[in-house]
């Protein structure tokens, strides 16, 4: 039976659901992993995560499709990215097969919290891993926990996708050869100052430039850029310090292989941005949020798509990808994992 929630008015905030998954790493190996009703994590005050931020996370969604199936979208890529994040932070890798099993277990156990098709709401899954044993000298922890909980989240755009205004940030997100390419909590901790400041000044997001030269576009705090040129090509910035968004990679595949567009994945200079026709931010939360205006130290770049609605190419990409996710359009091989 479906949980009695006001699905279409949910926001993006934590709602506790009945079950979550936990596996523990000790003496060099992972425990079997199990579901628990206990949402509390009890740790030593000296845990690696609390002292030196040894933690990484993932984010993905479960959807109810048109024909009533519960599905996830490319969870194998979240599993692989989490393996890469763990390796870079000297944490033990949580195996992909176990990750996928945990996805199935958590969704099945909380089935009543998968929002109905058409509500616009989804069930957001948050896998995460952290050093749980005591660490005082700077080194990796000996013990870890891998957890996954889920929380229903509302439609990202209530009343249509209005374009947002972003600003070029004076702060940097990721250093060259640093940790920008992994989903580490530390990348977010140090971005909070910049996003609070952006919001106070009336901007929705920060556009980060490359930290070394500040001439190339990187991404925002939690979404990759996708641009459309005036002659209809899709362009996405390439850099080793950008987090490889699964949404962005999927949109580029859709553009090239389903919509027959030309896609370029290459370094994008900031001074090219004024010549683009459309701009969007892509990530699991919104799929694509259209950008209408980019503020750069007193100068404004107004995208020709304007402040009223998504540009036509962005819209087509958005409709195609969400159509695949919601079961309205056929999916490329291996993209949809049904939860039984
Ligand atoms: C999670 C994240 C994204 C979006 O990735 P998706 O896999 O599409 O959800 C983009 N940038 C950053 C910095 C992120 O942490």
mmCIF file of C-alpha atoms and ligand atoms in Angstrom:
data_model
loop_
_atom_site.group_PDB
_atom_site.id
_atom_site.type_symbol
_atom_site.label_atom_id
_atom_site.label_comp_id
_atom_site.label_asym_id
_atom_site.label_seq_id
_atom_site.Cartn_x
_atom_site.Cartn_y
_atom_site.Cartn_z
ATOM 1 C CA UNK A 1 0.000 0.000 0.000
ATOM 2 C CA UNK A 2 1.310 3.424 -0.926
ATOM 3 C CA UNK A 3 2.418 5.645 1.980
ATOM 4 C CA UNK A 4 -0.072 8.444 2.457
ATOM 5 C CA UNK A 5 2.053 11.425 1.430
ATOM 6 C CA UNK A 6 1.121 14.530 -0.526
ATOM 7 C CA UNK A 7 3.414 13.459 -3.380
ATOM 8 C CA UNK A 8 3.161 16.478 -5.648
ATOM 9 C CA UNK A 9 3.902 18.897 -2.793
ATOM 10 C CA UNK A 10 6.999 17.170 -1.430
ATOM 11 C CA UNK A 11 10.167 19.246 -1.353
ATOM 12 C CA UNK A 12 13.788 18.096 -1.538
ATOM 13 C CA UNK A 13 14.306 17.272 2.122
ATOM 14 C CA UNK A 14 14.872 14.194 4.246
ATOM 15 C CA UNK A 15 11.870 12.095 5.177
ATOM 16 C CA UNK A 16 12.723 9.000 7.163
ATOM 17 C CA UNK A 17 11.613 5.771 5.510
ATOM 18 C CA UNK A 18 11.328 2.375 7.276
ATOM 19 C CA UNK A 19 14.474 0.568 6.054
ATOM 20 C CA UNK A 20 18.070 1.265 5.092
ATOM 21 C CA UNK A 21 21.034 -0.963 4.149
ATOM 22 C CA UNK A 22 24.245 -1.251 6.098
ATOM 23 C CA UNK A 23 27.474 -3.218 5.511
ATOM 24 C CA UNK A 24 30.589 -2.935 7.652
ATOM 25 C CA UNK A 25 34.229 -3.308 6.677
ATOM 26 C CA UNK A 26 36.430 -4.826 9.386
ATOM 27 C CA UNK A 27 39.581 -6.997 9.440
ATOM 28 C CA UNK A 28 40.007 -6.471 5.711
ATOM 29 C CA UNK A 29 36.568 -7.591 4.535
ATOM 30 C CA UNK A 30 32.966 -6.456 4.084
ATOM 31 C CA UNK A 31 30.168 -7.988 6.151
ATOM 32 C CA UNK A 32 27.238 -9.480 4.242
ATOM 33 C CA UNK A 33 25.119 -6.341 4.403
ATOM 34 C CA UNK A 34 21.576 -6.205 5.709
ATOM 35 C CA UNK A 35 18.530 -4.026 6.073
ATOM 36 C CA UNK A 36 17.902 -2.259 9.351
ATOM 37 C CA UNK A 37 15.129 -0.077 10.734
ATOM 38 C CA UNK A 38 17.672 1.869 12.799
ATOM 39 C CA UNK A 39 18.468 5.235 11.211
ATOM 40 C CA UNK A 40 21.063 6.166 13.857
ATOM 41 C CA UNK A 41 24.803 5.838 13.252
ATOM 42 C CA UNK A 42 26.817 5.467 16.459
ATOM 43 C CA UNK A 43 30.522 6.259 16.131
ATOM 44 C CA UNK A 44 33.598 6.914 18.202
ATOM 45 C CA UNK A 45 34.248 10.651 18.548
ATOM 46 C CA UNK A 46 37.552 10.047 16.781
ATOM 47 C CA UNK A 47 36.118 8.367 13.640
ATOM 48 C CA UNK A 48 38.025 9.035 10.409
ATOM 49 C CA UNK A 49 34.975 10.666 8.861
ATOM 50 C CA UNK A 50 34.569 13.107 11.761
ATOM 51 C CA UNK A 51 38.227 14.097 11.961
ATOM 52 C CA UNK A 52 39.485 14.009 8.391
ATOM 53 C CA UNK A 53 36.322 13.877 6.257
ATOM 54 C CA UNK A 54 36.987 10.411 4.860
ATOM 55 C CA UNK A 55 33.643 9.974 3.133
ATOM 56 C CA UNK A 56 32.064 9.739 -0.321
ATOM 57 C CA UNK A 57 28.485 9.437 -1.515
ATOM 58 C CA UNK A 58 26.232 8.804 -4.485
ATOM 59 C CA UNK A 59 22.749 9.887 -5.506
ATOM 60 C CA UNK A 60 20.222 8.129 -7.740
ATOM 61 C CA UNK A 61 16.468 7.796 -8.090
ATOM 62 C CA UNK A 62 13.828 5.104 -8.304
ATOM 63 C CA UNK A 63 10.777 5.849 -10.459
ATOM 64 C CA UNK A 64 7.358 4.396 -11.001
ATOM 65 C CA UNK A 65 6.920 3.957 -14.745
ATOM 66 C CA UNK A 66 3.779 4.466 -16.799
ATOM 67 C CA UNK A 67 2.921 0.765 -16.557
ATOM 68 C CA UNK A 68 3.451 0.582 -12.788
ATOM 69 C CA UNK A 69 6.967 -0.897 -12.702
ATOM 70 C CA UNK A 70 9.568 0.365 -10.241
ATOM 71 C CA UNK A 71 12.860 1.076 -11.977
ATOM 72 C CA UNK A 72 16.238 2.715 -11.449
ATOM 73 C CA UNK A 73 18.302 4.457 -14.083
ATOM 74 C CA UNK A 74 21.837 3.167 -14.794
ATOM 75 C CA UNK A 75 22.681 2.302 -11.147
ATOM 76 C CA UNK A 76 25.729 0.384 -12.408
ATOM 77 C CA UNK A 77 27.334 3.743 -13.220
ATOM 78 C CA UNK A 78 26.716 4.990 -9.666
ATOM 79 C CA UNK A 79 28.323 1.776 -8.379
ATOM 80 C CA UNK A 80 31.367 2.308 -10.597
ATOM 81 C CA UNK A 81 31.722 5.957 -9.645
ATOM 82 C CA UNK A 82 31.523 5.036 -5.964
ATOM 83 C CA UNK A 83 34.340 2.520 -6.534
ATOM 84 C CA UNK A 84 36.439 5.336 -7.999
ATOM 85 C CA UNK A 85 35.588 7.715 -5.152
ATOM 86 C CA UNK A 86 36.511 5.074 -2.559
ATOM 87 C CA UNK A 87 39.822 4.270 -4.234
ATOM 88 C CA UNK A 88 40.831 7.957 -4.383
ATOM 89 C CA UNK A 89 40.044 8.438 -0.675
ATOM 90 C CA UNK A 90 41.923 5.266 0.404
ATOM 91 C CA UNK A 91 38.676 3.576 1.373
ATOM 92 C CA UNK A 92 37.964 -0.077 0.581
ATOM 93 C CA UNK A 93 35.994 -0.485 -2.629
ATOM 94 C CA UNK A 94 32.403 -1.612 -2.112
ATOM 95 C CA UNK A 95 31.845 -4.131 -4.915
ATOM 96 C CA UNK A 96 29.507 -3.169 -7.747
ATOM 97 C CA UNK A 97 27.437 -6.356 -7.460
ATOM 98 C CA UNK A 98 26.817 -5.715 -3.766
ATOM 99 C CA UNK A 99 25.944 -2.084 -4.500
ATOM 100 C CA UNK A 100 23.291 -3.169 -7.011
ATOM 101 C CA UNK A 101 21.936 -5.751 -4.564
ATOM 102 C CA UNK A 102 21.670 -3.001 -1.919
ATOM 103 C CA UNK A 103 19.755 -0.787 -4.393
ATOM 104 C CA UNK A 104 17.248 -3.611 -4.963
ATOM 105 C CA UNK A 105 16.922 -4.389 -1.255
ATOM 106 C CA UNK A 106 16.384 -0.784 -0.136
ATOM 107 C CA UNK A 107 13.784 -0.024 -2.795
ATOM 108 C CA UNK A 108 11.889 -3.303 -2.277
ATOM 109 C CA UNK A 109 11.776 -2.771 1.483
ATOM 110 C CA UNK A 110 10.467 0.801 1.053
ATOM 111 C CA UNK A 111 8.181 0.181 -1.938
ATOM 112 C CA UNK A 112 5.334 2.151 -0.381
ATOM 113 C CA UNK A 113 7.484 5.267 -0.609
ATOM 114 C CA UNK A 114 8.013 5.127 -4.374
ATOM 115 C CA UNK A 115 5.840 8.006 -5.588
ATOM 116 C CA UNK A 116 3.147 7.190 -8.146
ATOM 117 C CA UNK A 117 3.669 7.778 -11.876
ATOM 118 C CA UNK A 118 2.639 11.250 -12.926
ATOM 119 C CA UNK A 119 3.146 12.885 -9.502
ATOM 120 C CA UNK A 120 6.535 14.229 -10.575
ATOM 121 C CA UNK A 121 7.979 12.934 -7.297
ATOM 122 C CA UNK A 122 10.630 10.175 -7.092
ATOM 123 C CA UNK A 123 12.373 8.062 -4.490
ATOM 124 C CA UNK A 124 15.902 9.406 -3.998
ATOM 125 C CA UNK A 125 18.571 6.912 -2.928
ATOM 126 C CA UNK A 126 21.625 8.027 -1.007
ATOM 127 C CA UNK A 127 24.464 5.488 -0.865
ATOM 128 C CA UNK A 128 27.438 6.647 1.218
ATOM 129 C CA UNK A 129 30.559 5.312 2.839
ATOM 130 C CA UNK A 130 32.772 6.591 5.638
ATOM 131 C CA UNK A 131 35.738 5.782 7.858
ATOM 132 C CA UNK A 132 34.230 4.644 11.159
ATOM 133 C CA UNK A 133 37.211 3.639 13.300
ATOM 134 C CA UNK A 134 39.327 6.024 15.383
ATOM 135 C CA UNK A 135 42.050 7.964 13.553
ATOM 136 C CA UNK A 136 44.174 10.644 15.175
ATOM 137 C CA UNK A 137 47.409 10.575 13.159
ATOM 138 C CA UNK A 138 46.530 11.400 9.565
ATOM 139 C CA UNK A 139 45.957 8.074 7.823
ATOM 140 C CA UNK A 140 43.083 6.015 6.416
ATOM 141 C CA UNK A 141 40.685 4.430 8.930
ATOM 142 C CA UNK A 142 40.818 0.664 9.497
ATOM 143 C CA UNK A 143 37.046 0.217 9.557
ATOM 144 C CA UNK A 144 34.242 1.551 7.331
ATOM 145 C CA UNK A 145 30.499 1.588 6.927
ATOM 146 C CA UNK A 146 28.656 1.529 3.643
ATOM 147 C CA UNK A 147 25.046 2.653 3.975
ATOM 148 C CA UNK A 148 22.143 3.377 1.692
ATOM 149 C CA UNK A 149 18.916 5.068 2.673
ATOM 150 C CA UNK A 150 16.093 6.458 0.592
ATOM 151 C CA UNK A 151 13.792 9.434 0.906
ATOM 152 C CA UNK A 152 10.897 10.524 -1.307
ATOM 153 C CA UNK A 153 11.508 13.857 -3.021
ATOM 154 C CA UNK A 154 9.103 16.156 -4.778
ATOM 155 C CA UNK A 155 9.100 17.349 -8.377
ATOM 156 C CA UNK A 156 12.172 19.501 -8.920
ATOM 157 C CA UNK A 157 10.239 22.025 -10.950
ATOM 158 C CA UNK A 158 6.916 22.963 -9.460
ATOM 159 C CA UNK A 159 4.924 24.789 -12.080
ATOM 160 C CA UNK A 160 7.386 24.408 -14.946
ATOM 161 C CA UNK A 161 11.128 24.681 -15.422
ATOM 162 C CA UNK A 162 11.922 28.392 -15.144
ATOM 163 C CA UNK A 163 15.436 29.361 -16.242
ATOM 164 C CA UNK A 164 17.809 30.301 -13.459
ATOM 165 C CA UNK A 165 20.473 32.987 -13.041
ATOM 166 C CA UNK A 166 23.990 31.944 -12.114
ATOM 167 C CA UNK A 167 27.185 33.864 -11.433
ATOM 168 C CA UNK A 168 30.841 33.251 -12.157
ATOM 169 C CA UNK A 169 32.318 32.359 -8.776
ATOM 170 C CA UNK A 170 35.407 33.993 -7.311
ATOM 171 C CA UNK A 171 36.002 30.774 -5.366
ATOM 172 C CA UNK A 172 37.276 27.551 -6.879
ATOM 173 C CA UNK A 173 35.602 24.174 -6.571
ATOM 174 C CA UNK A 174 38.374 21.756 -7.438
ATOM 175 C CA UNK A 175 42.122 21.889 -7.914
ATOM 176 C CA UNK A 176 43.864 20.391 -10.935
ATOM 177 C CA UNK A 177 44.879 16.847 -9.950
ATOM 178 C CA UNK A 178 42.689 17.149 -6.835
ATOM 179 C CA UNK A 179 39.367 15.469 -6.003
ATOM 180 C CA UNK A 180 36.903 17.272 -8.282
ATOM 181 C CA UNK A 181 36.248 14.095 -10.291
ATOM 182 C CA UNK A 182 35.006 12.061 -7.323
ATOM 183 C CA UNK A 183 31.858 12.459 -5.221
ATOM 184 C CA UNK A 184 33.599 13.314 -1.963
ATOM 185 C CA UNK A 185 31.850 15.112 0.885
ATOM 186 C CA UNK A 186 34.884 17.383 1.165
ATOM 187 C CA UNK A 187 34.123 18.949 -2.242
ATOM 188 C CA UNK A 188 30.764 20.002 -0.888
ATOM 189 C CA UNK A 189 31.915 21.228 2.526
ATOM 190 C CA UNK A 190 34.157 23.812 0.940
ATOM 191 C CA UNK A 191 31.524 24.872 -1.604
ATOM 192 C CA UNK A 192 28.980 25.872 1.072
ATOM 193 C CA UNK A 193 30.525 29.285 1.656
ATOM 194 C CA UNK A 194 30.296 30.121 -2.053
ATOM 195 C CA UNK A 195 26.706 28.934 -2.473
ATOM 196 C CA UNK A 196 25.435 30.733 0.629
ATOM 197 C CA UNK A 197 27.130 33.881 -0.656
ATOM 198 C CA UNK A 198 25.614 33.394 -4.139
ATOM 199 C CA UNK A 199 22.118 32.990 -2.688
ATOM 200 C CA UNK A 200 22.530 36.079 -0.493
ATOM 201 C CA UNK A 201 23.371 38.056 -3.614
ATOM 202 C CA UNK A 202 20.368 36.727 -5.515
ATOM 203 C CA UNK A 203 21.987 34.050 -7.700
ATOM 204 C CA UNK A 204 20.783 30.462 -7.943
ATOM 205 C CA UNK A 205 24.134 28.785 -8.548
ATOM 206 C CA UNK A 206 27.870 29.326 -8.991
ATOM 207 C CA UNK A 207 29.648 28.718 -12.261
ATOM 208 C CA UNK A 208 33.128 27.494 -11.386
ATOM 209 C CA UNK A 209 36.016 28.109 -13.739
ATOM 210 C CA UNK A 210 39.182 26.009 -13.891
ATOM 211 C CA UNK A 211 41.266 26.827 -10.826
ATOM 212 C CA UNK A 212 44.609 27.008 -12.641
ATOM 213 C CA UNK A 213 43.865 29.569 -15.345
ATOM 214 C CA UNK A 214 40.270 30.699 -14.697
ATOM 215 C CA UNK A 215 39.627 30.710 -18.442
ATOM 216 C CA UNK A 216 37.715 27.423 -18.902
ATOM 217 C CA UNK A 217 34.223 26.483 -17.698
ATOM 218 C CA UNK A 218 34.113 23.606 -15.222
ATOM 219 C CA UNK A 219 30.730 23.031 -13.540
ATOM 220 C CA UNK A 220 28.498 24.221 -10.695
ATOM 221 C CA UNK A 221 28.595 22.861 -7.129
ATOM 222 C CA UNK A 222 26.512 19.835 -8.049
ATOM 223 C CA UNK A 223 25.723 19.772 -11.759
ATOM 224 C CA UNK A 224 27.566 19.656 -15.098
ATOM 225 C CA UNK A 225 27.037 22.152 -17.910
ATOM 226 C CA UNK A 226 25.514 21.372 -21.243
ATOM 227 C CA UNK A 227 25.553 24.048 -23.950
ATOM 228 C CA UNK A 228 23.874 24.253 -27.328
ATOM 229 C CA UNK A 229 25.497 26.222 -30.153
ATOM 230 C CA UNK A 230 23.531 28.482 -32.504
ATOM 231 C CA UNK A 231 23.870 25.826 -35.223
ATOM 232 C CA UNK A 232 22.426 23.130 -32.939
ATOM 233 C CA UNK A 233 25.493 21.254 -31.660
ATOM 234 C CA UNK A 234 25.646 20.008 -28.073
ATOM 235 C CA UNK A 235 28.841 21.015 -26.272
ATOM 236 C CA UNK A 236 29.917 19.837 -22.794
ATOM 237 C CA UNK A 237 33.059 20.946 -20.960
ATOM 238 C CA UNK A 238 35.875 18.437 -20.538
ATOM 239 C CA UNK A 239 38.302 18.590 -17.635
ATOM 240 C CA UNK A 240 39.872 16.134 -15.199
ATOM 241 C CA UNK A 241 38.434 18.090 -12.275
ATOM 242 C CA UNK A 242 34.771 17.846 -13.350
ATOM 243 C CA UNK A 243 32.579 15.183 -11.715
ATOM 244 C CA UNK A 244 31.488 12.799 -14.491
ATOM 245 C CA UNK A 245 27.698 13.263 -14.308
ATOM 246 C CA UNK A 246 25.681 10.223 -15.329
ATOM 247 C CA UNK A 247 22.876 12.529 -16.482
ATOM 248 C CA UNK A 248 25.264 14.498 -18.708
ATOM 249 C CA UNK A 249 26.764 11.326 -20.201
ATOM 250 C CA UNK A 250 23.247 9.975 -20.840
ATOM 251 C CA UNK A 251 22.055 13.236 -22.422
ATOM 252 C CA UNK A 252 25.052 13.242 -24.757
ATOM 253 C CA UNK A 253 24.300 9.662 -25.774
ATOM 254 C CA UNK A 254 20.661 10.586 -26.399
ATOM 255 C CA UNK A 255 21.669 13.660 -28.437
ATOM 256 C CA UNK A 256 24.071 11.716 -30.609
ATOM 257 C CA UNK A 257 22.393 8.332 -30.993
ATOM 258 C CA UNK A 258 18.685 9.031 -30.681
ATOM 259 C CA UNK A 259 18.307 12.633 -31.838
ATOM 260 C CA UNK A 260 21.108 12.489 -34.422
ATOM 261 C CA UNK A 261 22.853 15.626 -33.166
ATOM 262 C CA UNK A 262 26.542 16.446 -33.145
ATOM 263 C CA UNK A 263 28.067 16.299 -29.661
ATOM 264 C CA UNK A 264 31.395 17.800 -28.642
ATOM 265 C CA UNK A 265 33.020 16.946 -25.317
ATOM 266 C CA UNK A 266 35.971 19.348 -25.121
ATOM 267 C CA UNK A 267 37.469 22.157 -23.044
ATOM 268 C CA UNK A 268 35.102 25.157 -23.228
ATOM 269 C CA UNK A 269 36.562 28.635 -22.785
ATOM 270 C CA UNK A 270 34.479 31.030 -20.743
ATOM 271 C CA UNK A 271 34.716 33.634 -23.501
ATOM 272 C CA UNK A 272 32.834 31.257 -25.834
ATOM 273 C CA UNK A 273 29.809 31.131 -23.549
ATOM 274 C CA UNK A 274 28.363 34.414 -24.853
ATOM 275 C CA UNK A 275 27.997 32.801 -28.279
ATOM 276 C CA UNK A 276 25.921 29.793 -27.178
ATOM 277 C CA UNK A 277 22.172 29.605 -27.819
ATOM 278 C CA UNK A 278 21.206 27.539 -24.749
ATOM 279 C CA UNK A 279 22.711 26.498 -21.450
ATOM 280 C CA UNK A 280 21.575 23.954 -18.872
ATOM 281 C CA UNK A 281 22.760 22.307 -15.681
ATOM 282 C CA UNK A 282 22.504 18.554 -15.575
ATOM 283 C CA UNK A 283 22.333 16.137 -12.693
ATOM 284 C CA UNK A 284 20.085 13.516 -11.139
ATOM 285 C CA UNK A 285 18.030 16.028 -9.130
ATOM 286 C CA UNK A 286 16.600 18.116 -11.999
ATOM 287 C CA UNK A 287 17.811 16.192 -15.091
ATOM 288 C CA UNK A 288 18.310 19.628 -16.745
ATOM 289 C CA UNK A 289 17.774 23.073 -15.212
ATOM 290 C CA UNK A 290 17.827 25.726 -17.902
ATOM 291 C CA UNK A 291 20.137 28.698 -17.361
ATOM 292 C CA UNK A 292 18.815 32.028 -18.636
ATOM 293 C CA UNK A 293 21.464 34.433 -17.420
ATOM 294 C CA UNK A 294 25.107 34.311 -16.377
ATOM 295 C CA UNK A 295 26.479 37.182 -14.314
ATOM 296 C CA UNK A 296 30.200 37.908 -14.535
ATOM 297 C CA UNK A 297 31.441 40.789 -12.385
ATOM 298 C CA UNK A 298 29.042 43.472 -13.589
ATOM 299 C CA UNK A 299 28.553 41.991 -17.068
ATOM 300 C CA UNK A 300 25.579 39.843 -17.991
ATOM 301 C CA UNK A 301 25.380 37.089 -20.562
ATOM 302 C CA UNK A 302 21.728 36.634 -21.501
ATOM 303 C CA UNK A 303 21.156 33.343 -23.276
ATOM 304 C CA UNK A 304 18.917 33.798 -26.373
ATOM 305 C CA UNK A 305 16.550 31.155 -24.930
ATOM 306 C CA UNK A 306 15.518 33.802 -22.366
ATOM 307 C CA UNK A 307 14.136 33.738 -18.833
ATOM 308 C CA UNK A 308 10.703 32.291 -19.539
ATOM 309 C CA UNK A 309 11.257 28.707 -20.654
ATOM 310 C CA UNK A 310 13.763 26.026 -21.582
ATOM 311 C CA UNK A 311 15.389 26.440 -24.966
ATOM 312 C CA UNK A 312 14.028 24.130 -27.704
ATOM 313 C CA UNK A 313 17.043 21.791 -27.836
ATOM 314 C CA UNK A 314 17.328 21.571 -24.052
ATOM 315 C CA UNK A 315 13.612 20.771 -23.930
ATOM 316 C CA UNK A 316 13.950 18.018 -26.490
ATOM 317 C CA UNK A 317 16.846 16.464 -24.580
ATOM 318 C CA UNK A 318 14.918 16.762 -21.321
ATOM 319 C CA UNK A 319 11.746 15.207 -22.741
ATOM 320 C CA UNK A 320 13.645 12.341 -24.338
ATOM 321 C CA UNK A 321 15.666 11.412 -21.261
ATOM 322 C CA UNK A 322 12.743 11.717 -18.827
ATOM 323 C CA UNK A 323 10.623 9.744 -21.317
ATOM 324 C CA UNK A 324 13.188 6.916 -21.179
ATOM 325 C CA UNK A 325 13.342 7.068 -17.379
ATOM 326 C CA UNK A 326 9.565 7.004 -16.960
ATOM 327 C CA UNK A 327 9.036 4.181 -19.451
ATOM 328 C CA UNK A 328 7.332 6.293 -22.122
ATOM 329 C CA UNK A 329 10.158 5.786 -24.613
ATOM 330 C CA UNK A 330 12.323 2.716 -25.308
ATOM 331 C CA UNK A 331 15.590 2.701 -23.370
ATOM 332 C CA UNK A 332 19.037 1.889 -24.724
ATOM 333 C CA UNK A 333 20.229 -1.586 -23.678
ATOM 334 C CA UNK A 334 21.087 -1.826 -19.973
ATOM 335 C CA UNK A 335 19.860 1.616 -18.891
ATOM 336 C CA UNK A 336 16.836 0.543 -16.859
ATOM 337 C CA UNK A 337 17.010 -1.838 -13.881
ATOM 338 C CA UNK A 338 13.619 -3.080 -12.812
ATOM 339 C CA UNK A 339 13.076 -3.725 -9.109
ATOM 340 C CA UNK A 340 10.936 -6.816 -8.548
HETATM 341 C C1 LIG B 1 26.546 14.414 -8.400
HETATM 342 C C2 LIG B 1 27.169 15.530 -9.117
HETATM 343 C C3 LIG B 1 26.817 15.872 -10.430
HETATM 344 C C4 LIG B 1 25.689 15.204 -11.176
HETATM 345 O O1 LIG B 1 25.917 13.853 -11.429
HETATM 346 P P1 LIG B 1 24.721 12.874 -11.819
HETATM 347 O O2 LIG B 1 25.387 11.546 -11.890
HETATM 348 O O3 LIG B 1 24.198 13.304 -13.120
HETATM 349 O O4 LIG B 1 23.711 12.991 -10.729
HETATM 350 C C5 LIG B 1 27.506 16.896 -11.060
HETATM 351 N N1 LIG B 1 28.485 17.579 -10.422
HETATM 352 C C6 LIG B 1 28.838 17.283 -9.160
HETATM 353 C C7 LIG B 1 29.932 18.078 -8.515
HETATM 354 C C8 LIG B 1 28.205 16.250 -8.468
HETATM 355 O O5 LIG B 1 28.568 15.984 -7.210
#
